[in-house]
Coordinates of C-alpha atoms and ligand atoms in Angstrom, one line a residue:
M1 CA 17.4 7.7 -108.3
I2 CA 13.8 5.9 -107.3
I3 CA 15.7 2.5 -107.3
F4 CA 18.7 3.2 -105.6
Q5 CA 16.7 4.6 -102.9
L6 CA 14.7 1.6 -102.6
A7 CA 17.8 -0.7 -103.3
L8 CA 19.5 1.3 -100.4
L9 CA 16.3 1.5 -97.9
P10 CA 16.5 -1.7 -96.4
W11 CA 20.2 -2.2 -96.0
D12 CA 19.7 1.4 -94.2
R13 CA 17.6 0.9 -91.9
G14 CA 19.1 -2.6 -91.2
L15 CA 22.1 -0.7 -90.0
F16 CA 20.4 2.5 -88.1
L17 CA 18.8 -1.2 -86.4
L18 CA 21.5 -2.3 -85.9
I19 CA 24.0 0.4 -83.8
E20 CA 20.2 0.7 -82.1
V21 CA 20.4 -2.8 -80.9
V22 CA 24.0 -2.6 -79.7
G23 CA 23.5 1.0 -78.2
M24 CA 20.6 -1.0 -76.5
K25 CA 22.6 -4.2 -75.5
E26 CA 25.4 -1.6 -74.1
K27 CA 22.7 0.2 -72.1
L28 CA 21.5 -3.0 -70.2
K29 CA 25.0 -3.5 -68.9
Q30 CA 25.6 -0.7 -68.2
L31 CA 22.2 -0.4 -66.6
K32 CA 23.7 -3.0 -64.1
E33 CA 27.0 -2.2 -63.5
E34 CA 25.3 1.0 -62.1
A35 CA 22.6 -0.6 -60.1
L36 CA 25.0 -3.2 -59.0
Q37 CA 27.2 -0.5 -58.1
A38 CA 24.5 1.8 -56.2
L39 CA 24.1 -1.4 -54.3
S40 CA 26.9 -1.2 -52.5
A41 CA 26.7 1.8 -51.4
V42 CA 22.9 1.2 -49.8
E43 CA 22.3 1.5 -46.2
T44 CA 18.7 1.6 -45.3
A45 CA 16.0 -0.5 -46.4
S46 CA 14.4 3.1 -47.7
E47 CA 17.2 3.3 -49.8
L48 CA 17.6 0.2 -51.0
E49 CA 13.4 0.6 -51.9
A50 CA 14.5 4.0 -54.0
L51 CA 16.8 2.2 -55.7
R52 CA 14.1 -0.8 -56.2
V53 CA 12.0 1.7 -58.0
K54 CA 14.8 3.3 -59.7
F55 CA 15.8 0.4 -61.6
L56 CA 13.0 -2.2 -61.3
G57 CA 10.0 0.0 -61.5
K58 CA 7.1 -0.1 -63.9
K59 CA 8.7 4.0 -64.8
G60 CA 11.9 2.5 -63.8
E61 CA 15.3 2.3 -66.4
I62 CA 14.8 -1.4 -67.8
T63 CA 11.0 -0.6 -68.6
A64 CA 12.2 2.6 -70.4
I65 CA 14.4 0.5 -72.1
L66 CA 12.2 -2.4 -72.4
K67 CA 9.3 -0.1 -74.0
Q68 CA 11.8 1.2 -77.4
M69 CA 11.5 -2.4 -78.4
G70 CA 8.9 -1.6 -80.7
S71 CA 11.3 0.2 -83.1
L72 CA 13.1 -3.5 -83.1
S73 CA 12.8 -5.7 -85.8
A74 CA 11.1 -9.5 -85.2
E75 CA 14.7 -11.3 -84.7
E76 CA 16.2 -8.7 -82.3
R77 CA 13.6 -8.1 -80.2
P78 CA 13.9 -11.5 -78.2
V79 CA 17.6 -11.3 -77.9
I80 CA 17.1 -7.8 -76.7
G81 CA 13.7 -9.0 -74.7
Q82 CA 16.0 -11.7 -72.9
L83 CA 19.2 -10.0 -72.2
A84 CA 16.8 -7.1 -70.5
N85 CA 14.9 -10.1 -68.8
E86 CA 18.6 -11.3 -67.3
I87 CA 19.3 -8.2 -66.2
R88 CA 16.2 -7.8 -64.5
A89 CA 16.6 -11.1 -62.9
G90 CA 20.0 -10.0 -61.7
I91 CA 19.1 -6.7 -60.6
E92 CA 16.1 -8.5 -58.7
D93 CA 18.6 -10.8 -57.0
A94 CA 21.0 -8.4 -55.8
V95 CA 18.4 -5.9 -54.3
G96 CA 16.9 -9.5 -52.6
Q97 CA 20.1 -10.3 -50.8
K98 CA 20.7 -6.8 -49.5
S99 CA 17.2 -6.4 -48.1
E100 CA 18.2 -10.3 -46.5
A101 CA 21.8 -8.4 -45.4
L102 CA 20.1 -5.3 -44.0
A103 CA 17.8 -7.2 -41.6
S104 CA 19.6 -9.5 -40.6
E105 CA 22.5 -6.8 -39.8
G106 CA 19.6 -4.7 -38.5
L107 CA 18.7 -7.9 -35.9
S108 CA 22.2 -8.0 -34.6
K109 CA 22.1 -3.9 -34.2
Q110 CA 19.1 -4.2 -32.2
L111 CA 20.0 -7.3 -30.5
T112 CA 23.3 -5.7 -29.5
S113 CA 22.1 -2.2 -28.1
E114 CA 18.8 -3.8 -26.4
V115 CA 21.6 -6.0 -24.6
L116 CA 20.5 -6.7 -20.8
D117 CA 23.5 -7.0 -18.3
V118 CA 21.3 -8.9 -15.6
T119 CA 24.5 -8.4 -13.3
I120 CA 23.6 -4.6 -13.0
P121 CA 22.4 -3.5 -9.4
G122 CA 18.4 -2.6 -10.0
K123 CA 16.5 0.6 -8.8
E124 CA 15.9 1.6 -5.7
Y125 CA 12.4 2.1 -4.9
T126 CA 11.3 3.7 -1.9
I127 CA 7.7 2.9 -0.9
G128 CA 6.2 5.0 2.2
R129 CA 5.3 3.7 5.5
R130 CA 3.5 3.8 7.9
H131 CA 3.8 7.5 10.3
P132 CA 4.7 6.2 14.3
I133 CA 1.7 8.0 15.2
T134 CA -0.3 5.9 12.7
I135 CA 1.8 2.7 13.9
V136 CA 0.5 3.0 17.8
L137 CA -3.0 4.4 16.5
D138 CA -3.5 1.1 14.7
E139 CA -2.2 -0.4 17.3
V140 CA -4.9 1.0 20.1
K141 CA -7.5 0.3 17.4
E142 CA -6.9 -3.6 17.9
I143 CA -6.7 -3.5 20.8
F144 CA -9.9 -1.9 21.3
I145 CA -11.7 -3.6 18.1
G146 CA -11.2 -6.8 20.0
M147 CA -12.8 -5.1 22.5
G148 CA -15.9 -5.0 20.8
F149 CA -15.9 -1.2 20.7
D150 CA -16.4 0.5 16.7
I151 CA -14.9 3.4 15.2
A152 CA -16.7 6.7 15.2
E153 CA -15.5 9.7 13.5
G154 CA -16.5 13.7 13.9
P155 CA -16.2 16.9 12.3
E156 CA -12.5 18.9 13.0
V157 CA -14.7 22.1 12.4
E158 CA -17.1 21.7 14.7
L159 CA -20.2 23.9 16.3
S160 CA -19.6 24.8 20.2
L161 CA -23.4 24.1 21.0
Y162 CA -21.5 20.0 20.7
D163 CA -17.7 21.1 22.1
F164 CA -19.4 23.1 25.0
D165 CA -22.4 23.2 25.6
R166 CA -23.6 19.2 25.4
L167 CA -20.8 18.6 27.1
N168 CA -21.4 21.0 30.2
I169 CA -18.6 23.2 30.0
P170 CA -19.9 26.0 31.4
A171 CA -20.0 30.1 29.4
T172 CA -16.9 31.5 31.7
H173 CA -14.9 27.9 30.9
P174 CA -11.3 29.2 29.6
A175 CA -11.6 26.7 26.8
R176 CA -14.1 29.0 25.4
E177 CA -11.9 32.1 25.5
W178 CA -10.6 33.5 21.6
T179 CA -7.0 32.9 22.8
D180 CA -7.4 29.6 23.3
T181 CA -10.1 28.2 20.9
F182 CA -9.6 29.1 16.9
Y183 CA -13.0 30.0 16.0
I184 CA -14.8 30.0 12.9
K185 CA -17.8 32.3 13.2
E186 CA -17.2 35.6 14.8
D187 CA -20.3 34.7 16.9
E188 CA -18.4 31.5 18.5
S189 CA -20.8 29.5 17.7
V190 CA -18.3 27.3 14.9
H191 CA -14.6 26.6 15.7
L192 CA -11.9 24.3 15.2
R193 CA -12.7 21.6 17.8
C194 CA -10.5 21.7 20.7
Q195 CA -11.2 17.9 21.7
T196 CA -12.7 14.6 20.7
S197 CA -15.6 14.6 22.9
P198 CA -18.0 16.1 20.9
V199 CA -18.1 13.2 19.3
Q200 CA -19.7 10.9 22.6
V201 CA -22.3 14.0 22.1
R202 CA -22.7 13.0 17.9
V203 CA -22.9 9.2 19.1
M204 CA -25.0 9.4 21.9
E205 CA -27.4 11.5 19.8
N206 CA -27.7 9.0 17.0
K207 CA -27.7 5.8 19.1
Q208 CA -29.2 4.5 22.3
P209 CA -27.1 2.2 24.3
P210 CA -25.6 -0.1 24.1
I211 CA -22.9 2.3 22.9
R212 CA -18.9 0.9 22.9
I213 CA -17.1 3.4 20.7
I214 CA -13.5 5.2 20.7
S215 CA -13.2 7.8 17.9
P216 CA -8.9 9.3 16.8
G217 CA -8.7 12.9 15.2
R218 CA -7.4 16.0 15.1
V219 CA -8.0 18.6 17.9
Y220 CA -6.8 22.5 17.5
R221 CA -6.0 24.4 20.4
K222 CA -3.7 28.2 20.3
D223 CA -0.7 26.7 22.1
E224 CA 2.7 28.0 20.8
V225 CA 5.2 25.3 19.6
D226 CA 7.7 23.9 21.8
S227 CA 9.2 20.2 22.9
T228 CA 5.4 19.0 24.6
H229 CA 3.2 21.4 22.9
S230 CA 1.5 22.0 18.9
P231 CA -1.6 23.8 17.8
M232 CA -2.9 20.7 16.3
F233 CA -1.8 17.1 17.8
H234 CA -4.4 14.1 18.2
Q235 CA -6.8 12.6 20.6
I236 CA -8.1 9.2 20.9
E237 CA -11.9 9.3 22.7
G238 CA -13.2 6.7 23.9
L239 CA -17.4 6.1 25.3
V240 CA -19.1 2.8 26.8
V241 CA -22.5 3.2 27.6
D242 CA -25.0 0.8 28.7
K243 CA -26.7 -0.7 32.0
G244 CA -24.3 -0.4 35.0
V245 CA -21.4 0.4 33.8
T246 CA -18.6 1.8 36.6
M247 CA -15.6 3.6 37.1
A248 CA -14.3 -0.5 37.8
D249 CA -15.3 -1.1 34.2
L250 CA -13.3 2.0 33.3
K251 CA -9.9 0.8 35.7
G252 CA -10.3 -2.7 34.3
T253 CA -10.5 -1.3 30.5
L254 CA -7.3 1.5 30.2
N255 CA -5.2 -0.4 32.2
L256 CA -5.7 -3.9 29.8
V257 CA -5.1 -1.4 27.0
V258 CA -2.2 -0.1 29.0
S259 CA -0.7 -3.7 29.6
K260 CA -1.1 -4.5 25.8
L261 CA 1.0 -1.3 24.8
Y262 CA 3.3 -1.2 27.5
G263 CA 4.2 -4.6 28.9
E264 CA 2.2 -6.0 32.0
D265 CA 4.1 -4.9 34.4
C266 CA 3.3 -0.8 33.5
K267 CA 1.4 0.7 36.5
T268 CA -0.7 2.8 36.0
R269 CA -2.4 5.8 38.5
F270 CA -6.0 7.0 38.3
R271 CA -5.4 10.6 40.3
P272 CA -8.8 12.4 41.0
H273 CA -9.7 15.5 38.7
H274 CA -12.3 17.7 37.2
F275 CA -13.7 17.5 34.0
P276 CA -17.2 19.6 33.5
F277 CA -18.4 16.2 31.4
T278 CA -17.6 13.2 33.8
E279 CA -18.0 12.7 37.3
P280 CA -16.0 11.6 39.4
S281 CA -13.3 12.4 36.9
C282 CA -9.5 11.4 36.7
E283 CA -6.5 11.7 34.9
V284 CA -4.5 8.2 34.2
D285 CA -0.9 8.1 34.3
V286 CA 1.7 5.4 33.0
Q287 CA 4.7 4.7 35.0
C288 CA 7.7 6.3 33.7
V289 CA 8.6 4.0 30.3
V290 CA 11.3 5.5 30.1
C291 CA 13.3 5.0 34.0
G292 CA 10.3 2.9 35.2
G293 CA 9.4 4.5 38.0
A294 CA 12.8 5.6 39.6
G295 CA 12.3 9.6 38.5
C296 CA 14.1 10.7 35.5
K297 CA 14.2 14.1 32.7
T298 CA 11.2 12.3 31.1
C299 CA 9.3 12.3 33.9
K300 CA 10.5 15.5 36.0
Q301 CA 11.7 12.6 38.2
S302 CA 7.9 11.9 39.5
G303 CA 8.6 8.4 38.1
W304 CA 4.9 8.8 36.3
L305 CA 3.6 10.4 32.7
E306 CA 0.2 11.5 32.1
L307 CA -1.5 9.8 29.4
L308 CA -5.3 10.9 29.4
G309 CA -8.0 11.7 31.5
A310 CA -11.3 10.2 31.7
G311 CA -14.4 9.8 34.4
V312 CA -18.2 8.6 34.7
V313 CA -20.3 9.8 31.9
H314 CA -22.3 12.6 34.0
P315 CA -25.8 12.2 34.0
K316 CA -26.6 15.8 32.4
V317 CA -24.4 15.0 29.2
L318 CA -26.6 11.7 29.0
A319 CA -29.8 13.1 29.3
G320 CA -29.0 15.8 26.7
C321 CA -28.4 13.1 24.4
G322 CA -31.9 11.7 24.7
I323 CA -30.0 8.9 27.7
D324 CA -32.1 8.4 30.5
P325 CA -29.5 8.5 33.3
E326 CA -31.6 6.6 35.8
V327 CA -31.3 3.0 33.8
Y328 CA -28.1 3.7 31.9
S329 CA -24.5 5.1 33.1
G330 CA -21.5 5.1 31.4
F331 CA -17.6 5.5 31.2
A332 CA -15.4 7.9 29.1
F333 CA -11.4 8.9 28.3
G334 CA -9.8 11.1 26.1
I335 CA -6.3 9.8 25.1
G336 CA -3.3 12.0 24.0
L337 CA -2.2 9.9 20.6
D338 CA 0.8 11.8 20.4
R339 CA 2.1 11.5 23.7
M340 CA 1.4 7.6 23.9
T341 CA 3.3 7.5 20.6
M342 CA 6.6 9.4 21.8
L343 CA 6.2 7.1 25.2
R344 CA 6.0 4.1 23.0
F345 CA 9.3 5.0 21.0
G346 CA 11.0 7.2 22.9
I347 CA 10.5 10.4 21.1
D348 CA 11.7 13.6 23.2
D349 CA 10.5 15.9 21.3
L350 CA 7.4 16.9 19.6
R351 CA 7.9 18.9 16.8
L352 CA 9.7 15.4 15.0
L353 CA 6.5 14.4 14.3
F354 CA 5.1 16.9 12.6
E355 CA 7.9 18.4 10.3
N356 CA 8.0 15.3 8.3
D357 CA 11.4 15.2 8.4
L358 CA 12.1 12.1 6.3
R359 CA 15.4 11.4 8.1
F360 CA 13.4 11.2 11.5
L361 CA 10.7 9.1 9.7
N362 CA 12.5 6.2 7.6
Q363 CA 13.2 5.2 11.2
F364 CA 10.0 3.6 11.8
Ligands
LIG401 N1 -11.3 16.2 26.6 C1 -10.5 16.0 27.2 C2 -9.2 16.3 26.7 O1 -9.3 17.0 26.0 C3 -9.7 14.5 28.0 C4 -11.0 13.8 28.6 C5 -11.1 13.5 29.5 C6 -11.9 12.9 27.8 C7 -11.9 12.5 30.2 C8 -13.0 12.4 28.0 C9 -13.3 12.1 29.4 O2 -13.9 11.7 27.2 O3 -14.1 11.4 30.2 O4 -8.6 17.3 27.8

């Protein structure tokens, strides 16, 4: 019995091994087919990587088969080993090819999706532009800077001391009424400035002559809104103080500015007027830019348009700022910038300047 068994054992084991070898070969071939079939369905790089790990990875199917080789005979091992290596190489090859195919497919997809059509019209970017008031202000600034003037600034919330008292404006002046001025304090000591003239005082307080400044800015008055009035508007203040400055210098300076803005032929008219901070004082008109002086609706048939107030600086104002009126004299003026802008562009309603309507503003 023992002999029989001993005699049978090698055969038995041989048969068993034979079956196992055949099974492994089959399994390997089947794996290859499975892998190739799965590969053909792969569409993305991550699917491809998952497939590579499944078949070729350390814990993959081929490795699993190779691990079973320990049970094979010394003759069979290389046979299965070689087959396994061939199949591995085959799958690796196919995976490599698929990877390349996916990459070039991706590139061409990217190229088609990112194709640039240079014939499509570009996007229109609208850039801002200067407000008509700013355009005219820049022109005026340039003219004055060319004559040696500096630009000065002052606060819009102003002390009544500067806007009224130091400008020689009496306590009874109508501009001091609550109905005319936006007071900030009950005691009337602070308000929204009603003119740019207080900047004169601020400049003279801080600097001895020679002084040559203009000061543009917003001013506020309790006016009802209509085609020529607004509670907020713009002025350009001017001040020149030096030895021997006269009314003639004022006329020469303003005539030059008007001729630069409205043309050489544009005439001016100096009318006597009263301002508490100048003596003598005047108002300056320009010949109507619409009708050329013949008379029309814009100039109310007069042929003239009022542009500014001006005069020779009152000695009291100079002295109040620490400037000796026996040594120095000066002239001052206050231009209505909005008026000037309307005349410049033929705008017939002040409200257009403050409504922020792009249909209007885009014309400048
Ligand atoms: N401040 C005056 C006004 O608002 C205009 C003015 C007149 C300014 C005469 C001046 C000046 O500097 O000298 O009506």
